[in-house]
PDB file of C-alpha atoms in Angstrom:
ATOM      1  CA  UNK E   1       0.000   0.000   0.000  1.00 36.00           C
ATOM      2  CA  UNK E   2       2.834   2.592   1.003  1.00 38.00           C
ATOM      3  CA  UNK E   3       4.271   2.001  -2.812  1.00 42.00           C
ATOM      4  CA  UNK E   4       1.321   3.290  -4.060  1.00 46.00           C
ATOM      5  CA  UNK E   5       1.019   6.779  -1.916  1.00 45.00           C
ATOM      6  CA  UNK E   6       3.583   8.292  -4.560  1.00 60.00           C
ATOM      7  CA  UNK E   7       1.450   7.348  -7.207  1.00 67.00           C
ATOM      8  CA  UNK E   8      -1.520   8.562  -5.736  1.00 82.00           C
ATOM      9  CA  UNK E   9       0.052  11.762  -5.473  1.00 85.00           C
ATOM     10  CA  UNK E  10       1.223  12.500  -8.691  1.00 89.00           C
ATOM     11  CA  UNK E  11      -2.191  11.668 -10.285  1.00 89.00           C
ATOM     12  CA  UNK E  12      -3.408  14.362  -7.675  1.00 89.00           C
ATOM     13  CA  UNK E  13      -0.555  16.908  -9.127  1.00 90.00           C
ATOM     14  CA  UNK E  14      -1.429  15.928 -12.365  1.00 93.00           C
ATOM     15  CA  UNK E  15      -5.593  16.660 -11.864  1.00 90.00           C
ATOM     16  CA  UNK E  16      -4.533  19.840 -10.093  1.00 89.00           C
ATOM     17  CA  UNK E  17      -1.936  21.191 -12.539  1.00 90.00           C
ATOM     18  CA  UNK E  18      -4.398  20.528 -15.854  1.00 90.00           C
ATOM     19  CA  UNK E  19      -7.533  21.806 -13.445  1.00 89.00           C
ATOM     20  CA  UNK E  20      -5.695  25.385 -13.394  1.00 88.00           C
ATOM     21  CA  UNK E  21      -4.910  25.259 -17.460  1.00 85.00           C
ATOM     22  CA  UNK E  22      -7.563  26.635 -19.640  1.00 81.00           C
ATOM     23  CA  UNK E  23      -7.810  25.454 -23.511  1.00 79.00           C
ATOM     24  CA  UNK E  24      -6.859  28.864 -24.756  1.00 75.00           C
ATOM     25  CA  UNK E  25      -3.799  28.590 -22.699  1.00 76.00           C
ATOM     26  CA  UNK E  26      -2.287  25.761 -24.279  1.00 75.00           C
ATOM     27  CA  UNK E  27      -3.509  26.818 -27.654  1.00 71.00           C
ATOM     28  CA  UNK E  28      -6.551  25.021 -28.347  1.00 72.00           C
ATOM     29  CA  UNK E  29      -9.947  26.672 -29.455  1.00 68.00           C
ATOM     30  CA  UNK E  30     -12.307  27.694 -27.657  1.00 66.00           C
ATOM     31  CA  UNK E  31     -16.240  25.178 -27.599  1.00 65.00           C
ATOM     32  CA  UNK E  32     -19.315  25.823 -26.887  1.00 64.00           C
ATOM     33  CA  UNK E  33     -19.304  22.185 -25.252  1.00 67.00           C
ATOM     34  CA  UNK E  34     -20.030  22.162 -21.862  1.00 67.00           C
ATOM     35  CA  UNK E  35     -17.448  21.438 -18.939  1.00 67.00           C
ATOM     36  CA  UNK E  36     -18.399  19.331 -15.854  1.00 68.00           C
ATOM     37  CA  UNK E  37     -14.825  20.183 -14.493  1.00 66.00           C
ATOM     38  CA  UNK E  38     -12.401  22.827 -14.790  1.00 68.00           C
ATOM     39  CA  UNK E  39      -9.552  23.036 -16.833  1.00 85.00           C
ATOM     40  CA  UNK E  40      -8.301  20.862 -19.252  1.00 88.00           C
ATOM     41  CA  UNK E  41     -10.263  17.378 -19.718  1.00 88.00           C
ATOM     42  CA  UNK E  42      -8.198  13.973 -19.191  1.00 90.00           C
ATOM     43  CA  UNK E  43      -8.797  13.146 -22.651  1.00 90.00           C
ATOM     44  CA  UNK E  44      -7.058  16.797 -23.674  1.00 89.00           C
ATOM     45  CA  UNK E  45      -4.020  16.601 -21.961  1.00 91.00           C
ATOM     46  CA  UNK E  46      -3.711  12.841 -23.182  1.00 90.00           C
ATOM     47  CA  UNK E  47      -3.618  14.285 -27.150  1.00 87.00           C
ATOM     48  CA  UNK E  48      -1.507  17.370 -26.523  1.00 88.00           C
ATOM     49  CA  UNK E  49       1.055  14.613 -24.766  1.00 88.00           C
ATOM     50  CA  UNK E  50       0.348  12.174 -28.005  1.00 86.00           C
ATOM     51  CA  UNK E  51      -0.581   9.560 -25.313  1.00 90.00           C
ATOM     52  CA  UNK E  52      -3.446   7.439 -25.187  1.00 90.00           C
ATOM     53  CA  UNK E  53      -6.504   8.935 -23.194  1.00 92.00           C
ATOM     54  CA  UNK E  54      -6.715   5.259 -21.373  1.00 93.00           C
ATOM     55  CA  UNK E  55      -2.557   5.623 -20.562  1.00 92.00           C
ATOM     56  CA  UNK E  56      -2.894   9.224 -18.814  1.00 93.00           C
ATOM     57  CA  UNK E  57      -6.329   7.998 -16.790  1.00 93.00           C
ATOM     58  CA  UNK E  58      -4.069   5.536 -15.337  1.00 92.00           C
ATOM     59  CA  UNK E  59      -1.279   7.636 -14.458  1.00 91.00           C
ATOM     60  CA  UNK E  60      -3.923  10.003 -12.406  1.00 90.00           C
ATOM     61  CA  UNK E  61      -5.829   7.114 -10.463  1.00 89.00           C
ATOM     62  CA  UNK E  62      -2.302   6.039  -9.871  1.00 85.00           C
ATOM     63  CA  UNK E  63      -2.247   2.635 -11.136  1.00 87.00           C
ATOM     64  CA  UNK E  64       0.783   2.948 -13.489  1.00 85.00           C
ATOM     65  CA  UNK E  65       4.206   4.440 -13.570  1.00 86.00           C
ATOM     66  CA  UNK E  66       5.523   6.969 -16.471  1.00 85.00           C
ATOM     67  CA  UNK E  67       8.620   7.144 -17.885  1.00 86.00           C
ATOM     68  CA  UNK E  68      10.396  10.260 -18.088  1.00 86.00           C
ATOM     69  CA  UNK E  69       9.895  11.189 -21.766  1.00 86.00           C
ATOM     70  CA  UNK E  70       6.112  11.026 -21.101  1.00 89.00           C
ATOM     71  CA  UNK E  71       7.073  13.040 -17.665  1.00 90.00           C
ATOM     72  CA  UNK E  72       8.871  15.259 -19.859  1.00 87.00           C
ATOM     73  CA  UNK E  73       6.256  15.760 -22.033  1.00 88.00           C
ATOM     74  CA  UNK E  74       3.554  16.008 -19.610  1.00 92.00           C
ATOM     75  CA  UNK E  75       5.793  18.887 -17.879  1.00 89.00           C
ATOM     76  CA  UNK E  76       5.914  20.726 -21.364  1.00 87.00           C
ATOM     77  CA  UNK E  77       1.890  20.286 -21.692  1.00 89.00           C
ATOM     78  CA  UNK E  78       1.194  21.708 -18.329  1.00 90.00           C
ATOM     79  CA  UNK E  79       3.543  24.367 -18.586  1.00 87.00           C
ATOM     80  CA  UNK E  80       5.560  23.399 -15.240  1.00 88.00           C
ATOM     81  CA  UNK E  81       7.830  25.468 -14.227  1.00 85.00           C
ATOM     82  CA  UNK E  82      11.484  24.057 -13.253  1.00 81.00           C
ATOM     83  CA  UNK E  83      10.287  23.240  -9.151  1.00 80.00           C
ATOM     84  CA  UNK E  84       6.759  22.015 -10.409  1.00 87.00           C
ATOM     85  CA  UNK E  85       8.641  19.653 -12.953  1.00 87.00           C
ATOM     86  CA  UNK E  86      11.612  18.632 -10.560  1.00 86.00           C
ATOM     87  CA  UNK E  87       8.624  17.910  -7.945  1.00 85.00           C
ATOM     88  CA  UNK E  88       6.568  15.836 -10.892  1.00 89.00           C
ATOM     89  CA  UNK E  89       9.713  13.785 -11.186  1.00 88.00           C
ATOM     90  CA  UNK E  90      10.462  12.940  -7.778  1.00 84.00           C
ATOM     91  CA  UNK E  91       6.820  11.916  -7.537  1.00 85.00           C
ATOM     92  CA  UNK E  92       7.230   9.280  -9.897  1.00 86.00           C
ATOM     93  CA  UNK E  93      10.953   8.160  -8.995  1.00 84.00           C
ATOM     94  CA  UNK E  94      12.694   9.251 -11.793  1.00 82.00           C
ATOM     95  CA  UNK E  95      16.104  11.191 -12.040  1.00 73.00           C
ATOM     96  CA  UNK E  96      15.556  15.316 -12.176  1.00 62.00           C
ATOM     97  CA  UNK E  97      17.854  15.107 -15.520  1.00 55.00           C
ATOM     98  CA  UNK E  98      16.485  16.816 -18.512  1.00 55.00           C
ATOM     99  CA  UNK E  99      15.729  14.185 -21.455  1.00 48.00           C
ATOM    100  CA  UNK E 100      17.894  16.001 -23.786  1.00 49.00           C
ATOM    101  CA  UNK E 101      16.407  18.508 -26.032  1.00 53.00           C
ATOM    102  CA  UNK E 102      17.469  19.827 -29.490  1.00 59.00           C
ATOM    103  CA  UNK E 103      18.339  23.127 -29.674  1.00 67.00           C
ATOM    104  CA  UNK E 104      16.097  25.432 -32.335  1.00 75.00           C
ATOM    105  CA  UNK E 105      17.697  25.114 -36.060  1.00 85.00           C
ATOM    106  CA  UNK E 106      19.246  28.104 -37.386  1.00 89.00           C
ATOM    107  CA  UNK E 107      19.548  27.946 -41.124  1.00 91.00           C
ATOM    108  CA  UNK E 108      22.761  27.043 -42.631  1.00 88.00           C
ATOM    109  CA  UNK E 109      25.014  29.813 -43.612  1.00 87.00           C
ATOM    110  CA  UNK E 110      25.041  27.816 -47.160  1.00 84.00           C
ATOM    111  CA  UNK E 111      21.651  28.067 -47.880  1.00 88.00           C
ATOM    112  CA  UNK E 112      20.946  31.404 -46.596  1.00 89.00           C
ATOM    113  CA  UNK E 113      23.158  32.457 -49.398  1.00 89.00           C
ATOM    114  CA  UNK E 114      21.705  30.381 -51.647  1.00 90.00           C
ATOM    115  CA  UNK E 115      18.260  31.726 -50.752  1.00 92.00           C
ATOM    116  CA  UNK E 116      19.244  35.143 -50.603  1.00 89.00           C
ATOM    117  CA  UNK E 117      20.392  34.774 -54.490  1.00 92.00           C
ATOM    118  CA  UNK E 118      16.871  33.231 -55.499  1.00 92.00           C
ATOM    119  CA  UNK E 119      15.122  37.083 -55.958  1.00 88.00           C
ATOM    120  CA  UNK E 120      12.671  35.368 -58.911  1.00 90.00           C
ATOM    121  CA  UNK E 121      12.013  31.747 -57.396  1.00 95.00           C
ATOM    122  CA  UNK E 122      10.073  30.999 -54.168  1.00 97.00           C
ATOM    123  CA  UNK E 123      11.973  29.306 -51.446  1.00 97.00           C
ATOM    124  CA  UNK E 124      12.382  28.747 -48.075  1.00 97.00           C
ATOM    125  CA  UNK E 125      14.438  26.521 -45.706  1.00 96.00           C
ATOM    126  CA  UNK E 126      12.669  23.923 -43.507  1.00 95.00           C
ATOM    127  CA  UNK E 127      14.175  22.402 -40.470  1.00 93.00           C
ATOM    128  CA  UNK E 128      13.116  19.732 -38.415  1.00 91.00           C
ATOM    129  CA  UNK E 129       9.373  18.432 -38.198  1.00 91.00           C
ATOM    130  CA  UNK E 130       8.638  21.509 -40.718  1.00 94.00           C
ATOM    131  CA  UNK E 131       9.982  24.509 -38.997  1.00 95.00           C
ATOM    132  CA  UNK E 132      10.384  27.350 -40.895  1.00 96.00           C
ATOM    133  CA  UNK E 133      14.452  28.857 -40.582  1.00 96.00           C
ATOM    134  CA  UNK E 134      14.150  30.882 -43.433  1.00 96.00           C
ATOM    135  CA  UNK E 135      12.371  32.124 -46.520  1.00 96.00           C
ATOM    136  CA  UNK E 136      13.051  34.835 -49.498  1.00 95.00           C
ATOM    137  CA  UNK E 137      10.386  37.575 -50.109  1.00 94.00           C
ATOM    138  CA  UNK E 138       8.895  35.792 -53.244  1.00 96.00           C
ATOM    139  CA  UNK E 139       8.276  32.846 -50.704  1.00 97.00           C
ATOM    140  CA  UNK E 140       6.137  35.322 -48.281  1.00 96.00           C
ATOM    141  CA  UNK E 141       4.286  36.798 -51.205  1.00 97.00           C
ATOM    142  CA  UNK E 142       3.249  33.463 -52.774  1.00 97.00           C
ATOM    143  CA  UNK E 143       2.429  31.623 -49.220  1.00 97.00           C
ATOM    144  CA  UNK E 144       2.168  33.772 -46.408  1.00 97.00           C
ATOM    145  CA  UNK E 145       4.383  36.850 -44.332  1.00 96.00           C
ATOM    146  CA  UNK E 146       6.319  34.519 -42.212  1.00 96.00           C
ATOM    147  CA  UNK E 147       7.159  37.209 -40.628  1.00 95.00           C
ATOM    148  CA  UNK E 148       4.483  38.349 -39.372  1.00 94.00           C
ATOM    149  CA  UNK E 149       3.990  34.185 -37.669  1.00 95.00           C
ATOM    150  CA  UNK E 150       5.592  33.841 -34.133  1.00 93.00           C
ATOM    151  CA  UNK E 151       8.760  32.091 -34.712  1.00 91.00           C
ATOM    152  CA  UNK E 152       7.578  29.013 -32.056  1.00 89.00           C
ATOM    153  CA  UNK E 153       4.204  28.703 -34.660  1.00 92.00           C
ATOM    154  CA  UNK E 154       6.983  29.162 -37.575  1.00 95.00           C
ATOM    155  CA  UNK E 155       6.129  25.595 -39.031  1.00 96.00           C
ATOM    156  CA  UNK E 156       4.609  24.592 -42.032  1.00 97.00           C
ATOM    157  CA  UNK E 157       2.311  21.713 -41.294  1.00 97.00           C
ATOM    158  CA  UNK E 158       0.984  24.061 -38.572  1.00 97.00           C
ATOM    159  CA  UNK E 159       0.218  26.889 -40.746  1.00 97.00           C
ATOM    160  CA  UNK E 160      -1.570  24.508 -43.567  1.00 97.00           C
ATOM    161  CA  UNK E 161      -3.951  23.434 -40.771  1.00 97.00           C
ATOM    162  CA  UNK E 162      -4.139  26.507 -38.820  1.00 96.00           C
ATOM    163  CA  UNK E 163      -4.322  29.235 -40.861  1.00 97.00           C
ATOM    164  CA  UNK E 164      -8.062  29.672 -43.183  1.00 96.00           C
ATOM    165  CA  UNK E 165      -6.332  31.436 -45.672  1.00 97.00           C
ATOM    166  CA  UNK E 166      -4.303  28.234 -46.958  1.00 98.00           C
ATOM    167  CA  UNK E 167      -7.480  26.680 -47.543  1.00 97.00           C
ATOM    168  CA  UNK E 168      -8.037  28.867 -50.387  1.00 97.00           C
ATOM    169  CA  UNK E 169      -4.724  28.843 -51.489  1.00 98.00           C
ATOM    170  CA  UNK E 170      -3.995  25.429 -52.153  1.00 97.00           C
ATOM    171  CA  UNK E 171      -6.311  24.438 -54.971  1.00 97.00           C
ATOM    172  CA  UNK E 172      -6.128  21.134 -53.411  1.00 96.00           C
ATOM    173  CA  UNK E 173      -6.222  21.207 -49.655  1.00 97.00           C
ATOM    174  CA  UNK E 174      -6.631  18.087 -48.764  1.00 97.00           C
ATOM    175  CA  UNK E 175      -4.195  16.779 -50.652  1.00 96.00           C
ATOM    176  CA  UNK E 176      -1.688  18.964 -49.943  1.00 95.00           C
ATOM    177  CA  UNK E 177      -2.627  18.715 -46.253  1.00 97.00           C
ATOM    178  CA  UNK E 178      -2.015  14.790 -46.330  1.00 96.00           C
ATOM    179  CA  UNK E 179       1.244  15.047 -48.088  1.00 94.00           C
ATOM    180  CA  UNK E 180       2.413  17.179 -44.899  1.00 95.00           C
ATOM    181  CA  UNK E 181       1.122  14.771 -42.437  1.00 95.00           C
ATOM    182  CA  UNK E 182       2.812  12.330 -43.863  1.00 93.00           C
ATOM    183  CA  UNK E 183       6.371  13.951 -43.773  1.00 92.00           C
ATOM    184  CA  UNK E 184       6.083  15.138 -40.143  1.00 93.00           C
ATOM    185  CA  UNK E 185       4.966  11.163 -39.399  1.00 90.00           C
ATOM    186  CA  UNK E 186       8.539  10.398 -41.331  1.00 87.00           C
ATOM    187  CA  UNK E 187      10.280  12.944 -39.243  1.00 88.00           C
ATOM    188  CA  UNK E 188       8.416  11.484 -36.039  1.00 85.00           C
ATOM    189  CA  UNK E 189      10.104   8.568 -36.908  1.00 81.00           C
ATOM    190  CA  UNK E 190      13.118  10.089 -37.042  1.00 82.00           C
ATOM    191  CA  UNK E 191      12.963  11.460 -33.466  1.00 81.00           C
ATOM    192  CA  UNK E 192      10.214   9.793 -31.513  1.00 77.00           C
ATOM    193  CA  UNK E 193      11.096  11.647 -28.233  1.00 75.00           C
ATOM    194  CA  UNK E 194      11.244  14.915 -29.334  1.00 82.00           C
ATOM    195  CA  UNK E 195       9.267  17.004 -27.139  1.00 82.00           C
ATOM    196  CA  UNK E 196       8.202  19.940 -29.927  1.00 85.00           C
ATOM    197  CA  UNK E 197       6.912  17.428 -32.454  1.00 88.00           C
ATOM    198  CA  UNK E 198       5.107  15.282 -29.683  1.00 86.00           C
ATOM    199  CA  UNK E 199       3.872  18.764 -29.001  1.00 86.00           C
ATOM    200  CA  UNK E 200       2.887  19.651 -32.219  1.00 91.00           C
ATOM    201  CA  UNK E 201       1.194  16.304 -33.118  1.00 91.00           C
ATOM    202  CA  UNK E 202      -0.877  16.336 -30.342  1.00 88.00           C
ATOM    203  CA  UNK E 203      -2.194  20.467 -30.762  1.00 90.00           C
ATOM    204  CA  UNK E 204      -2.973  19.592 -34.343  1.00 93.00           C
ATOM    205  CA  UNK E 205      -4.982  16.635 -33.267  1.00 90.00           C
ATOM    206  CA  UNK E 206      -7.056  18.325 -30.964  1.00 88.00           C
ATOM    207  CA  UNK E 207      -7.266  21.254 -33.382  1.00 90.00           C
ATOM    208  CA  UNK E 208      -8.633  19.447 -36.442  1.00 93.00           C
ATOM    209  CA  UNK E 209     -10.058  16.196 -36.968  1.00 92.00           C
ATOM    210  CA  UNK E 210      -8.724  15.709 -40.394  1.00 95.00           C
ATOM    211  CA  UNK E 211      -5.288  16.139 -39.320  1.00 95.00           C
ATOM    212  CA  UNK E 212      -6.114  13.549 -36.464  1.00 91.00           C
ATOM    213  CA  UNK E 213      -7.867  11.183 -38.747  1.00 93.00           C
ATOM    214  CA  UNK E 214      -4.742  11.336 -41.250  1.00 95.00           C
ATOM    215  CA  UNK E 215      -2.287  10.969 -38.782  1.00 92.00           C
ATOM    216  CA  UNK E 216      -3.649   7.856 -37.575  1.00 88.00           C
ATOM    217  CA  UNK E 217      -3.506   6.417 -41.489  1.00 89.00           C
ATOM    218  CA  UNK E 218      -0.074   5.920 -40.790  1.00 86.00           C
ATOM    219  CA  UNK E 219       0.852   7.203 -44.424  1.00 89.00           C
ATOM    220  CA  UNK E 220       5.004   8.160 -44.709  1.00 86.00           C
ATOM    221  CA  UNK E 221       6.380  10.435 -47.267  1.00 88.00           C
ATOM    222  CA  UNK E 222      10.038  12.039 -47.449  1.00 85.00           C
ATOM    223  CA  UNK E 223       9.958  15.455 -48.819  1.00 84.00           C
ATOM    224  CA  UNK E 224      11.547  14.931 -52.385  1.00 87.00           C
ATOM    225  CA  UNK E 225       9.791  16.533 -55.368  1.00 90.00           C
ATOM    226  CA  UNK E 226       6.377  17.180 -56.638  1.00 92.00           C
ATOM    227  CA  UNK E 227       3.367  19.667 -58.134  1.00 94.00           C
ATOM    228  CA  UNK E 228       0.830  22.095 -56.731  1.00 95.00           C
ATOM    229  CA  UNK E 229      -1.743  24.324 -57.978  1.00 97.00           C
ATOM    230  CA  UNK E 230      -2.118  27.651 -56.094  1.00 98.00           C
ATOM    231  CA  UNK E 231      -5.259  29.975 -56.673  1.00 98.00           C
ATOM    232  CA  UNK E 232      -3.734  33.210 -55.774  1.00 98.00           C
ATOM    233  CA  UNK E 233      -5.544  36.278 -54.615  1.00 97.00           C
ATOM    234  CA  UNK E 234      -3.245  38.633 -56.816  1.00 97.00           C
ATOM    235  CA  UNK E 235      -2.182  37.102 -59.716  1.00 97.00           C
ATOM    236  CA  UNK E 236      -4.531  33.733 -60.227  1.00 97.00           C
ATOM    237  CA  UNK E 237      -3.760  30.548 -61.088  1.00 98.00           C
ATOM    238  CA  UNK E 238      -0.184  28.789 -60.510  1.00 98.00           C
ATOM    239  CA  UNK E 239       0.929  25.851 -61.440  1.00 97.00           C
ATOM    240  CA  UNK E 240       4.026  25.121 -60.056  1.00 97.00           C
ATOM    241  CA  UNK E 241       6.636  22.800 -59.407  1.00 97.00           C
ATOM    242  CA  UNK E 242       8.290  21.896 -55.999  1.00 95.00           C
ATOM    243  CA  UNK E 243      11.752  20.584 -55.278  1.00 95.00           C
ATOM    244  CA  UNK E 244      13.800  19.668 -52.614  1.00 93.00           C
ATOM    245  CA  UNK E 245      17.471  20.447 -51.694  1.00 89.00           C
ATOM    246  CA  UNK E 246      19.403  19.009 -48.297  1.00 88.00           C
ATOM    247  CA  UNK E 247      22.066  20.543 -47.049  1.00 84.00           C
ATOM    248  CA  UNK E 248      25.284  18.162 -46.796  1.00 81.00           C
ATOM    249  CA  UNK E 249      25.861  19.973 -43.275  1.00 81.00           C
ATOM    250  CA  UNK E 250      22.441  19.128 -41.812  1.00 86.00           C
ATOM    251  CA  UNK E 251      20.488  16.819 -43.242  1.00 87.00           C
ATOM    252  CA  UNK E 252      17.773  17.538 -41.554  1.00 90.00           C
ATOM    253  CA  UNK E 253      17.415  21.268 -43.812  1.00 92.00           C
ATOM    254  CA  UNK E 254      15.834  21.097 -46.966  1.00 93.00           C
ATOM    255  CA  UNK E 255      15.594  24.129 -49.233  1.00 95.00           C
ATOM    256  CA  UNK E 256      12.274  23.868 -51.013  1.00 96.00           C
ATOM    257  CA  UNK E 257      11.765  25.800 -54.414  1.00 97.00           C
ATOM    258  CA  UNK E 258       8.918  25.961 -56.565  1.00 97.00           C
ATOM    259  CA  UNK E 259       9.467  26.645 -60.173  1.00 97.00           C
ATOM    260  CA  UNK E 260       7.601  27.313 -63.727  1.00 96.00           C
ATOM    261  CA  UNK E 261       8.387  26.360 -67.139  1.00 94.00           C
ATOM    262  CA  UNK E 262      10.134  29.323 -69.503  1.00 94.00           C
ATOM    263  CA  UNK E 263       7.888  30.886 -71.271  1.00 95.00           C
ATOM    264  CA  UNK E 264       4.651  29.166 -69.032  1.00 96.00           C
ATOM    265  CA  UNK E 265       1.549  31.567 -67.959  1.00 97.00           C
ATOM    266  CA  UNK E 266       2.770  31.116 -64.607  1.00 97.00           C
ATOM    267  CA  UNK E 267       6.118  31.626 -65.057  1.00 97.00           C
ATOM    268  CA  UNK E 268       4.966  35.027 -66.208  1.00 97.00           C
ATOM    269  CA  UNK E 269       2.674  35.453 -63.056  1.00 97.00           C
ATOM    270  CA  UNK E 270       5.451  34.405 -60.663  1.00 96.00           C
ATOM    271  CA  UNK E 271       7.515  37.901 -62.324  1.00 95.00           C
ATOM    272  CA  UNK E 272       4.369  39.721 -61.820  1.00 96.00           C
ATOM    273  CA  UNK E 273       4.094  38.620 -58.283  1.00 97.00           C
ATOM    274  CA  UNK E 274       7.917  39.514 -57.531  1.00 94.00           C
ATOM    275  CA  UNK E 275       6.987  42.915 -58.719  1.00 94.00           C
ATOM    276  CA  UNK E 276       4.217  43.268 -56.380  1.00 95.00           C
ATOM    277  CA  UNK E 277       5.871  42.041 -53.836  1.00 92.00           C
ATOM    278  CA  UNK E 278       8.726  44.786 -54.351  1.00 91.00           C
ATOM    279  CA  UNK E 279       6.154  47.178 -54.036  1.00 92.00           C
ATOM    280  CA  UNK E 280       4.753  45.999 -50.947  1.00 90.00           C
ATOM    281  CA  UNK E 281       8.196  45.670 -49.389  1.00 89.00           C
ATOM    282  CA  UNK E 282       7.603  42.262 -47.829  1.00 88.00           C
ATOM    283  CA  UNK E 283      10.271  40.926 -45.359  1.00 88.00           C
ATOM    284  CA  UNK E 284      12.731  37.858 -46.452  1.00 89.00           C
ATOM    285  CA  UNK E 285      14.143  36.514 -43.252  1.00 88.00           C
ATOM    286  CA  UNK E 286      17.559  37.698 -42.146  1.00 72.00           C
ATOM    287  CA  UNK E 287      20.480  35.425 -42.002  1.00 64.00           C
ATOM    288  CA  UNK E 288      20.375  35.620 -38.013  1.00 53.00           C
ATOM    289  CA  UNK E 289      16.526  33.685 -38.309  1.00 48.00           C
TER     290      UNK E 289
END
């Protein structure tokens, strides 16, 4: 029985922490769905964590242990501070240490010059799980100011499912949508205890069915090569093709360009949208991110 007090009390720390959170806190939209309790429902916290719902109900009543990348997680998801998260460890018996986190990408000197040389082709550089490192101004005027994006929301999957206005853009949504779940599923792979795309996963599945849905279809796909059609809101229809470049000194960033054929209707468009985007001065990203 005296084994089990510990447990007991970090399911109560865990029911008290998520009581005090509210859903606009940890980024999640607002329902008109009533709540018996307050603060964040089991079932919440369990998909922000990317943990089953059935896996966190047992940690609260108690009648499991955790291991310290869910701990870690968890600690992220209920935005502990450093005592709160020591405390949540000790609770469970597990070392204080810090599962070891990868720093934020900064884009490779490399391809910030190569970007910086691409004034008539889109690009931008993508990091890990589809951060955003950097982008050229043709790049903000064909998708979106990335600038204007808080560098921690700075990723691309996010922005396809979060933002209305790419919805419109992408003449094919859905498509395109599934094609980015299944690279950020390949880079999951990749890094299955990394705490921002564990993160990440589980916001977007609370945030929007689809995404869940896809996500569990268990679909892979590296980024490599491809074509989209964009319906623009300044100069129409594109038809463009995308391609992918690594970098040789991190593999994990890809410079992504999307290109028309000479002489093509929107290879024409994509000069007329450089020239608007002149005139309305819109930001590349600077080589310090």
């Amino acid at each position: 029985m005296t084994a089990n007090i510990p447990l007991n009390e970090l399911g109560e720390f865990l029911k008290k922490r998520r009581s005090e959170l509210s859903p606009r806190t940890v980024g999640l939209p607002e329902t008109d769905r009533p709540r018996r309790v307050a603060g964040l429902r089991r079932e919440e916290v369990a998909q922000l964590a990317s943990i089953s719902t059935d896996y966190y109900t047992r940690l609260e009543q108690g009648r499991m242990q955790a291991s310290a990348p869910v701990l870690d997680v968890l600690a992220r998801v209920l935005h502990l501070d450093d005592d709160e998260r020591g405390y949540l460890f000790q609770l469970a018996g597990k070392t204080t240490t810090r599962t070891r986190r990868r720093s934020r990408q900064k884009v490779q000197p490399q391809l910030q010059r190569v970007l910086d040389d691409l004034t008539a082709t889109p690009a931008i550089v993508q990091g890990r799980g589809g951060d955003i490192l950097a982008w050229n101004a043709l790049a903000a005027a064909l998708v979106t100011d990335f600038s204007r994006v808080p560098e921690r929301q700075r990723n691309y999957p996010r922005i396809i499912f979060t933002d209305p206005a790419m919805r419109t853009l992408y003449a094919d949504w859905e498509t395109s949508a599934q094609i980015s779940v299944a690279q950020l599923r390949m880079e999951a792979a990749k890094y299955p205890e990394d705490p921002r795309l564990i993160e990440l996963v589980g916001e977007l599945s609370l945030r929007d069915k689809q995404f869940a849905r896809w996500w569990g279809d268990h679909h892979v796909a590296a980024r490599t090569v491809g074509t989209k059609t964009l319906d623009h809101p300044v100069v129409g229809e594109l038809v463009l093709d995308w391609d992918t470049l690594t970098a040789n000194t991190d593999p994990d960033q890809h410079l992504t360009v999307w290109t028309a054929a000479p002489g093509s209707p929107t290879h024409e468009r994509l000069r007329i949208l450089a020239s608007w985007a002149a005139d309305q001065d819109l930001p590349a990203s600077s080589p310090a991110g």
